[in-house]
CSV table of C-alpha atoms and ligand atoms in Angstrom, one decimal:
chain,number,residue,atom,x,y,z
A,228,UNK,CA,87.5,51.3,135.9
A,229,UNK,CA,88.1,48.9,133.1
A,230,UNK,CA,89.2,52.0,131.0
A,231,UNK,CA,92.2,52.3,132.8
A,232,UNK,CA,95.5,50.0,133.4
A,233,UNK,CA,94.4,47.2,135.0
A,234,UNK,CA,97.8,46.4,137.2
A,235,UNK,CA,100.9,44.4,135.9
A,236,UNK,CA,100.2,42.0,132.7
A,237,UNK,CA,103.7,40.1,132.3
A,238,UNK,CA,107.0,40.8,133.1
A,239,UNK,CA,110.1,39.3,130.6
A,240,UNK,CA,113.9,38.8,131.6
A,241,UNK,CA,116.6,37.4,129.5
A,242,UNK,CA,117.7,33.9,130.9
A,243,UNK,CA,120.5,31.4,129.9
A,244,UNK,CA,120.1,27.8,129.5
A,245,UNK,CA,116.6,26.8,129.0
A,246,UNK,CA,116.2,23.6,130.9
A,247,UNK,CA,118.3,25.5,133.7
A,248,UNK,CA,115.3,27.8,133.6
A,249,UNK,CA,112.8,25.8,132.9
A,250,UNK,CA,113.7,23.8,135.7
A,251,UNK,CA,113.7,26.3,138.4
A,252,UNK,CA,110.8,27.7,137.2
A,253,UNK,CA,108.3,24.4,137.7
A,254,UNK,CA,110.0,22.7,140.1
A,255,UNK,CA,111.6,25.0,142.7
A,256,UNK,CA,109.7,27.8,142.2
A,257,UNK,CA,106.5,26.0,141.3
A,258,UNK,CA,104.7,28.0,138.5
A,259,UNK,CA,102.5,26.4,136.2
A,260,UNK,CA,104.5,26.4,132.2
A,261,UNK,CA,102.0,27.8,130.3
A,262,UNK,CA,103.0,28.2,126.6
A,263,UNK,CA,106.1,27.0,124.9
A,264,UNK,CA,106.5,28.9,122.3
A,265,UNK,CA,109.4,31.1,119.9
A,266,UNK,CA,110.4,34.7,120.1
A,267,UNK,CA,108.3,36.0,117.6
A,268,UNK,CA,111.1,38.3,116.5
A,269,UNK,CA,114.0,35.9,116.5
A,270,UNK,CA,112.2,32.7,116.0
A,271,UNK,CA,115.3,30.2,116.5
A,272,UNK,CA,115.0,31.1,120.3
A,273,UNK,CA,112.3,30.0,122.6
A,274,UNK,CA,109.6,32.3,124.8
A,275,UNK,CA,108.8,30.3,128.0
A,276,UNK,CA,105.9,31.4,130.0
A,277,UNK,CA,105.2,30.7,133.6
A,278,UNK,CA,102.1,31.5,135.8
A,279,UNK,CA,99.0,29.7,137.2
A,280,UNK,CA,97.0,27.6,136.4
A,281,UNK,CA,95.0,29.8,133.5
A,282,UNK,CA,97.6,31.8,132.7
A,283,UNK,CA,96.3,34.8,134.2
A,284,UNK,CA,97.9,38.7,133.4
A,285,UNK,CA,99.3,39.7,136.8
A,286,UNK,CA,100.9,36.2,137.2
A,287,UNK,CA,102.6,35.9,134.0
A,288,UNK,CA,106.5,35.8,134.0
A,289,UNK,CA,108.4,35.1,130.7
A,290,UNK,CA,111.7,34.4,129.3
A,291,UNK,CA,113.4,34.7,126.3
A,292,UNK,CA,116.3,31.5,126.7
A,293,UNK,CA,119.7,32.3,125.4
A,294,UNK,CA,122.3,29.8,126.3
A,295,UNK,CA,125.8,31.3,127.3
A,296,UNK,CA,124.4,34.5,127.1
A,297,UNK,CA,126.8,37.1,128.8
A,298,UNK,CA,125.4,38.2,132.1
A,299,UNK,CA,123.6,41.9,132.3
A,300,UNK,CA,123.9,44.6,135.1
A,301,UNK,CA,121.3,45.7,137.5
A,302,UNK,CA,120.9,49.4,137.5
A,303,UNK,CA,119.1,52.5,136.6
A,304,UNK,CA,117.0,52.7,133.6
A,305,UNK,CA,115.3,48.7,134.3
A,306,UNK,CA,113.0,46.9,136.3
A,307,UNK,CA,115.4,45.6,139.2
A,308,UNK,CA,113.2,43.5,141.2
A,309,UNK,CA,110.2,41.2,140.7
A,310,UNK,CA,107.9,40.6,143.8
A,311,UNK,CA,105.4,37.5,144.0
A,312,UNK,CA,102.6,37.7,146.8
A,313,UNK,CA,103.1,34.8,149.1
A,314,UNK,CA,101.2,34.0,152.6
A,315,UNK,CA,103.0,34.8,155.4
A,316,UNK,CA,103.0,31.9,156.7
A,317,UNK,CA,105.0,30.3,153.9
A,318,UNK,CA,108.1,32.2,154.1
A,319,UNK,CA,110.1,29.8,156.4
A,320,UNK,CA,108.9,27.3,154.2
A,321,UNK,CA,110.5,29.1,151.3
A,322,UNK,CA,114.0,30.0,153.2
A,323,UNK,CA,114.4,26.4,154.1
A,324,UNK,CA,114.1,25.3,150.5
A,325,UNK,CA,116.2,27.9,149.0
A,326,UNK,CA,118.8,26.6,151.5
A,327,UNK,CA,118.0,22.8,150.9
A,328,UNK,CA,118.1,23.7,147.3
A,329,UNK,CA,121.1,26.0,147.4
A,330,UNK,CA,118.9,29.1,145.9
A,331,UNK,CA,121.2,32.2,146.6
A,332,UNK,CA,119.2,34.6,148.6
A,333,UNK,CA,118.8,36.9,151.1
A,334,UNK,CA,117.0,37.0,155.1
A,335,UNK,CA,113.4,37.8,155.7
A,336,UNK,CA,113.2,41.3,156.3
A,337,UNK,CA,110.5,43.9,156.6
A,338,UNK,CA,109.7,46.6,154.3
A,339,UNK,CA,106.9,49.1,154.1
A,340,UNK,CA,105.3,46.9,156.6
A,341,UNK,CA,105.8,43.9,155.0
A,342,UNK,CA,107.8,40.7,155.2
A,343,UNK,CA,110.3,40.3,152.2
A,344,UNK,CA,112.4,37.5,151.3
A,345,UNK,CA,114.6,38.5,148.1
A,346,UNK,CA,116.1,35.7,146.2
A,347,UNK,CA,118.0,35.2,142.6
A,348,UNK,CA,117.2,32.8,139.7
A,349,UNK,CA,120.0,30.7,137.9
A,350,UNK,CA,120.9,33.9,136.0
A,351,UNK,CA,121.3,35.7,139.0
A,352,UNK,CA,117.6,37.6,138.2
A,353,UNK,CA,116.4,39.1,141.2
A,354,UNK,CA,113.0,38.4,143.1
A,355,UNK,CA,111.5,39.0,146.1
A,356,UNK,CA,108.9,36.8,148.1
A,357,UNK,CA,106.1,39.5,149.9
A,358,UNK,CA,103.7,38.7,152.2
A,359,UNK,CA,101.2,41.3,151.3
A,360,UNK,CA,99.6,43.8,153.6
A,361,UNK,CA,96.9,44.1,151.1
A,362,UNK,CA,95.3,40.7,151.0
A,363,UNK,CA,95.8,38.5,148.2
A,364,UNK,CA,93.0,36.2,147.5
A,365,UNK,CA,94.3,34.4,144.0
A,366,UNK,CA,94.0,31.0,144.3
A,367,UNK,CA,98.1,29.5,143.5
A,368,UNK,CA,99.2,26.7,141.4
A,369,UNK,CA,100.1,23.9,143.5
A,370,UNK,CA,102.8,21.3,142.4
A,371,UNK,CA,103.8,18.3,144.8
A,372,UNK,CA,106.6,20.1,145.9
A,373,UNK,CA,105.4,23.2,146.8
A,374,UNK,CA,101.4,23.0,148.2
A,375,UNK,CA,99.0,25.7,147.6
A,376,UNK,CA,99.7,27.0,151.2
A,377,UNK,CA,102.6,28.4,150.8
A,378,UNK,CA,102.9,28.9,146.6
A,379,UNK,CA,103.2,32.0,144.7
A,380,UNK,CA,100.4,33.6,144.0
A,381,UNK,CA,101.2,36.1,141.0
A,382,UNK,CA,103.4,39.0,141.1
A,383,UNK,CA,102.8,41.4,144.1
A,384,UNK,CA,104.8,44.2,142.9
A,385,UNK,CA,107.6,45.4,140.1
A,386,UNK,CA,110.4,47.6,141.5
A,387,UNK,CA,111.8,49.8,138.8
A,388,UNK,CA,115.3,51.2,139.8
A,389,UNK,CA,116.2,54.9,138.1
A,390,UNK,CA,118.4,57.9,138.4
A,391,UNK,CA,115.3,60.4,138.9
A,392,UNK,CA,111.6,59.4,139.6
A,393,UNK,CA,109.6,62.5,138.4
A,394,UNK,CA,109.6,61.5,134.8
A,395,UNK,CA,108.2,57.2,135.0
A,396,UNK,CA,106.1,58.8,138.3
A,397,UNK,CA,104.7,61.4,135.7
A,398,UNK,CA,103.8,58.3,133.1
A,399,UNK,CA,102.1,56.3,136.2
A,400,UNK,CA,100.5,58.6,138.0
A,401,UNK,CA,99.0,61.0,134.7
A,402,UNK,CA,98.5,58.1,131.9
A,403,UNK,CA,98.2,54.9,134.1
A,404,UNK,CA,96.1,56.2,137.0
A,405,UNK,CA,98.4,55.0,139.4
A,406,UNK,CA,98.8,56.8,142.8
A,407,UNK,CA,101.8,58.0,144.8
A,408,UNK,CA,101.0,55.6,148.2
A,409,UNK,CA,103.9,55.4,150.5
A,410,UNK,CA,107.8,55.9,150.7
A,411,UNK,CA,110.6,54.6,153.0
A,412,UNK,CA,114.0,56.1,152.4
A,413,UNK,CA,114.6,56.1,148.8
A,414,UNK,CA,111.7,53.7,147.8
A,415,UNK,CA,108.5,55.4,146.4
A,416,UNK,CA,105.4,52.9,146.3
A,417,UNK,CA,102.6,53.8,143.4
A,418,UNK,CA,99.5,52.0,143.5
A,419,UNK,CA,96.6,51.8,141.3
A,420,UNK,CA,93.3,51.1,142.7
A,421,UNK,CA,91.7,49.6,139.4
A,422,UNK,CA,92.4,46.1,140.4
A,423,UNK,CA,93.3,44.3,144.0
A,424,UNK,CA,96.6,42.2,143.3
A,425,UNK,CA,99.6,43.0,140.9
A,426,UNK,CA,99.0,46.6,141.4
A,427,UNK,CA,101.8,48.0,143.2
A,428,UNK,CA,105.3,49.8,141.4
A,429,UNK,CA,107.7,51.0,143.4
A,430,UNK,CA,110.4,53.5,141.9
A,431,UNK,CA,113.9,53.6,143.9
A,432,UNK,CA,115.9,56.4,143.3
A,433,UNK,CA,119.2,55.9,142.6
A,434,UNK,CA,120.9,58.9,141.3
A,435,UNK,CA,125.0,57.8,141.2
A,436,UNK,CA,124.3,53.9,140.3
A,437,UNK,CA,125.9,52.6,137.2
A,438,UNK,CA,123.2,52.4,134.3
A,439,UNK,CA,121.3,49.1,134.4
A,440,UNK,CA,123.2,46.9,130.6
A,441,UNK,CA,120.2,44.4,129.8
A,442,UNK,CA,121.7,40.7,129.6
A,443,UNK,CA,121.6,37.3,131.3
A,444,UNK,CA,119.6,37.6,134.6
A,445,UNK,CA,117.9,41.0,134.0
A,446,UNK,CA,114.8,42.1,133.0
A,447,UNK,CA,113.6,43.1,129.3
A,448,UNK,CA,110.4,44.8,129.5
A,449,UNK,CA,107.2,45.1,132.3
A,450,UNK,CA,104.0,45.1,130.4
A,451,UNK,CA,100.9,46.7,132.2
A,452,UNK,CA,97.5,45.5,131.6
A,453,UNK,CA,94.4,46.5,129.8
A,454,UNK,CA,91.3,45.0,129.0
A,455,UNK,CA,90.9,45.2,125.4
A,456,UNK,CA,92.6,46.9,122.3
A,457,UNK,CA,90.1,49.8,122.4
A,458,UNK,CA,91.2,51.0,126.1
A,459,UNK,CA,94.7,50.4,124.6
A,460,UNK,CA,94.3,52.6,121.9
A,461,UNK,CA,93.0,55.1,123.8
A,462,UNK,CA,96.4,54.7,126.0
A,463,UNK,CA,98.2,54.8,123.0
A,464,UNK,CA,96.7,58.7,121.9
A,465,UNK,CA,97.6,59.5,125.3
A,466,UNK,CA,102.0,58.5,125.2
A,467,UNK,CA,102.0,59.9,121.8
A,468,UNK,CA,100.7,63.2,122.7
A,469,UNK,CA,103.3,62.9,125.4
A,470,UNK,CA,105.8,63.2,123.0
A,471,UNK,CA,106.8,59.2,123.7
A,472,UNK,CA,107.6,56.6,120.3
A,473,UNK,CA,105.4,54.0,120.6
A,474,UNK,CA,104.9,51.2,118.6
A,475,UNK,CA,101.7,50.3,116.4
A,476,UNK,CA,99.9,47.9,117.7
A,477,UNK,CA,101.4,44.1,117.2
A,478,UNK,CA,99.4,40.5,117.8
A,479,UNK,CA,101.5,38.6,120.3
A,480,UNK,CA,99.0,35.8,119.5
A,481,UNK,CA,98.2,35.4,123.1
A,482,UNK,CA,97.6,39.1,123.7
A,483,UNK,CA,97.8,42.5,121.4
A,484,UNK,CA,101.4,44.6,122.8
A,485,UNK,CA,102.0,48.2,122.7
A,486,UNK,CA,105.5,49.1,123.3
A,487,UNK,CA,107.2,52.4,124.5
A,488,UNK,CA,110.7,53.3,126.5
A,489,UNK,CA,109.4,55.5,129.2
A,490,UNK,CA,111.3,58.5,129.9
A,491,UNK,CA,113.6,56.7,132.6
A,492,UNK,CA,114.7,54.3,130.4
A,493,UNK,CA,112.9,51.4,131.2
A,494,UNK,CA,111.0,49.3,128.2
A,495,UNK,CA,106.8,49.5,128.8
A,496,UNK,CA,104.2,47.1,127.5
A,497,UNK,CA,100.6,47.5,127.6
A,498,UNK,CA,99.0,44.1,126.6
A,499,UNK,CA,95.6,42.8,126.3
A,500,UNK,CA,93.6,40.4,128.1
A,501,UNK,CA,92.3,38.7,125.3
A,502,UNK,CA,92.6,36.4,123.6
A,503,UNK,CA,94.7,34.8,126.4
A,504,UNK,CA,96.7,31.4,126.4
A,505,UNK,CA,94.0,28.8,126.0
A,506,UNK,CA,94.0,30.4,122.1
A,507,UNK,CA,96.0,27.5,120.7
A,508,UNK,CA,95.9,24.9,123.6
A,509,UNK,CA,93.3,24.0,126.1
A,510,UNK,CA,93.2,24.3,129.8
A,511,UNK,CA,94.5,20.7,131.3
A,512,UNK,CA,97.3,21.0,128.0
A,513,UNK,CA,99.0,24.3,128.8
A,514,UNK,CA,102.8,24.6,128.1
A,515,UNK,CA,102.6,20.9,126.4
A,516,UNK,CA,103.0,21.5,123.1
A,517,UNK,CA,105.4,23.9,121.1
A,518,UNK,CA,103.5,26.2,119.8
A,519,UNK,CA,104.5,28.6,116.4
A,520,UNK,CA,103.0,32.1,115.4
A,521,UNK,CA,101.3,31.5,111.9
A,522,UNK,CA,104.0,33.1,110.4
A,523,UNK,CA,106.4,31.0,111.7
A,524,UNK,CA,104.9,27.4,111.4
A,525,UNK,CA,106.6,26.7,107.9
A,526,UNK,CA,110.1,26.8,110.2
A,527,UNK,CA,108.5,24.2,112.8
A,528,UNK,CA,110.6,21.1,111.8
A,529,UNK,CA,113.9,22.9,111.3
A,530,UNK,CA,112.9,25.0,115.0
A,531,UNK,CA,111.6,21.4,116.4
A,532,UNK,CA,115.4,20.5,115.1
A,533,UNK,CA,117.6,22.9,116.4
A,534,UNK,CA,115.4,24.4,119.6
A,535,UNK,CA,117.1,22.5,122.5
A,536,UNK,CA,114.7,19.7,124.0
A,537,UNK,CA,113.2,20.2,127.2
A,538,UNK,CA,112.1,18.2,129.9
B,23,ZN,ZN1,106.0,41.4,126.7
């Protein structure tokens, strides 16, 4: 069991202004901001992440803030579509506040048995509120806005849009031990049975769509979970002998990251469980501070400078 990938870690998209983001993030939506920190790569931006109250892989959504970034295109070769596990109870709850808060978004509609209510972020990122048929029983973050009754729970699913499914089906099925479930039309759902929640991809085929452009409002990169850095190295023998690049292994401070473009196109993660968010920060102080890689901290008055203030 725990050799294996353990169901969705994080997902990251590309946003534009950061308080925009921020904003819709806590208070709409209602996730707990659990680390303020820099891209670790281009330091002079920020790295929000969102989740529940511990920060815990499966719930973890993050954001790399670029203001007046030019908006991407949804399409082959990305992950389309990010689904959060909701009751079904709350879903009127959530299309009256999208309306009362002017939230573009679509009805409540069923889809492999399940009610879906798809909605867009600021950048015109596209989610999806799923009551799952599977059960959920993570406990959510509740804010005064949005109660634990009806909050978002962690992600449910990732939808990956490409022009063929054989070769990512190939990658989940013979390296993550995921399994070929159900299908409706051209939507193919793969579940792994090593964990209950955030274990669901679904692959739509879309053969003539225009090629997905990453940008504002699209996603960067899904990163699938493993326990430790020996079950990812293990993982990381097996895409290699597949022929696949894939990065040495890199400390993301609040987990280890693998990196690899699967054959479709989209941009895989596999990240660690430990040492997890509450590395630098404790508990009750999540997301409070702005916090700096090592290598970074000598730039922390020049970044506390220039990074754009958020509240
Ligand atoms: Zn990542």
């Amino acid at each position: 069991m725990s050799n294996k990938i353990l169901g969705i870690h994080h997902i990251t998209a590309i946003a534009g202004n950061a308080q925009r983001n921020f904003d819709f993030y806590t208070k709409t939506l209602g996730l707990r901001f659990v680390k303020k920190t820099v891209n670790f790569d281009d330091p002079g931006t920020y790295h929000f992440y969102y989740g529940n109250e511990n920060g815990n892989p499966g719930t973890i959504l993050t954001f790399f803030p670029w203001d007046g970034i030019v908006g991407g295109r949804v399409g082959p070769g990305m992950a389309s579509e990010i689904g959060y596990s909701v009751s079904a109870d709350s879903l009127n709850f959530w299309k009256n506040r999208f309306e009362e808060l002017k939230v573009p978004h679509g009805e409540i509609s069923e889809r492999l048995g399940e009610v879906v209510l798809p909605f867009q972020d600021p950048d015109g990122l596209r989610l999806e509120l799923i009551a799952s048929k599977y059960g959920d029983d993570r406990s959510a973050w509740a804010t005064p806005a949005v109660g634990a009754d009806v909050a978002t729970k962690g992600f449910h699913s990732v939808t990956l849009t490409l022009r063929s499914i054989k070769p990512t089906a190939t990658i989940l099925t013979d390296i993550f031990g995921y399994e070929l479930k159900e299908q409706e039309g051209n939507r193919y759902r793969f579940i792994t049975d090593a964990v209950s929640t955030a274990s669901i991809v679904d692959l739509v085929e879309a053969p003539e769509m225009a090629r997905g452009l990453n940008g504002g409002g699209t996603n960067h990169h899904v990163a699938f979970r493993v326990t430790d850095e020996a079950v990812q190295m293990e993982l990381r023998e097996k895409i290699a002998a597949k022929g696949l690049n894939i990065t040495p292994k890199i400390n993301r401070d609040y987990f280890y990251s693998l990196y690899f473009r699967e054959p479709g196109g989209v941009l895989f993660e596999i990240a660690t469980d430990n040492p997890g968010f509450t590395v630098d920060e404790p508990l009750n102080e999540l997301g409070t501070h702005l916090k700096l890689p090592v290598q970074h901290e000598h730039l922390r008055a020049e970044l506390e400078k220039s990074l754009p203030a958020i509240n």
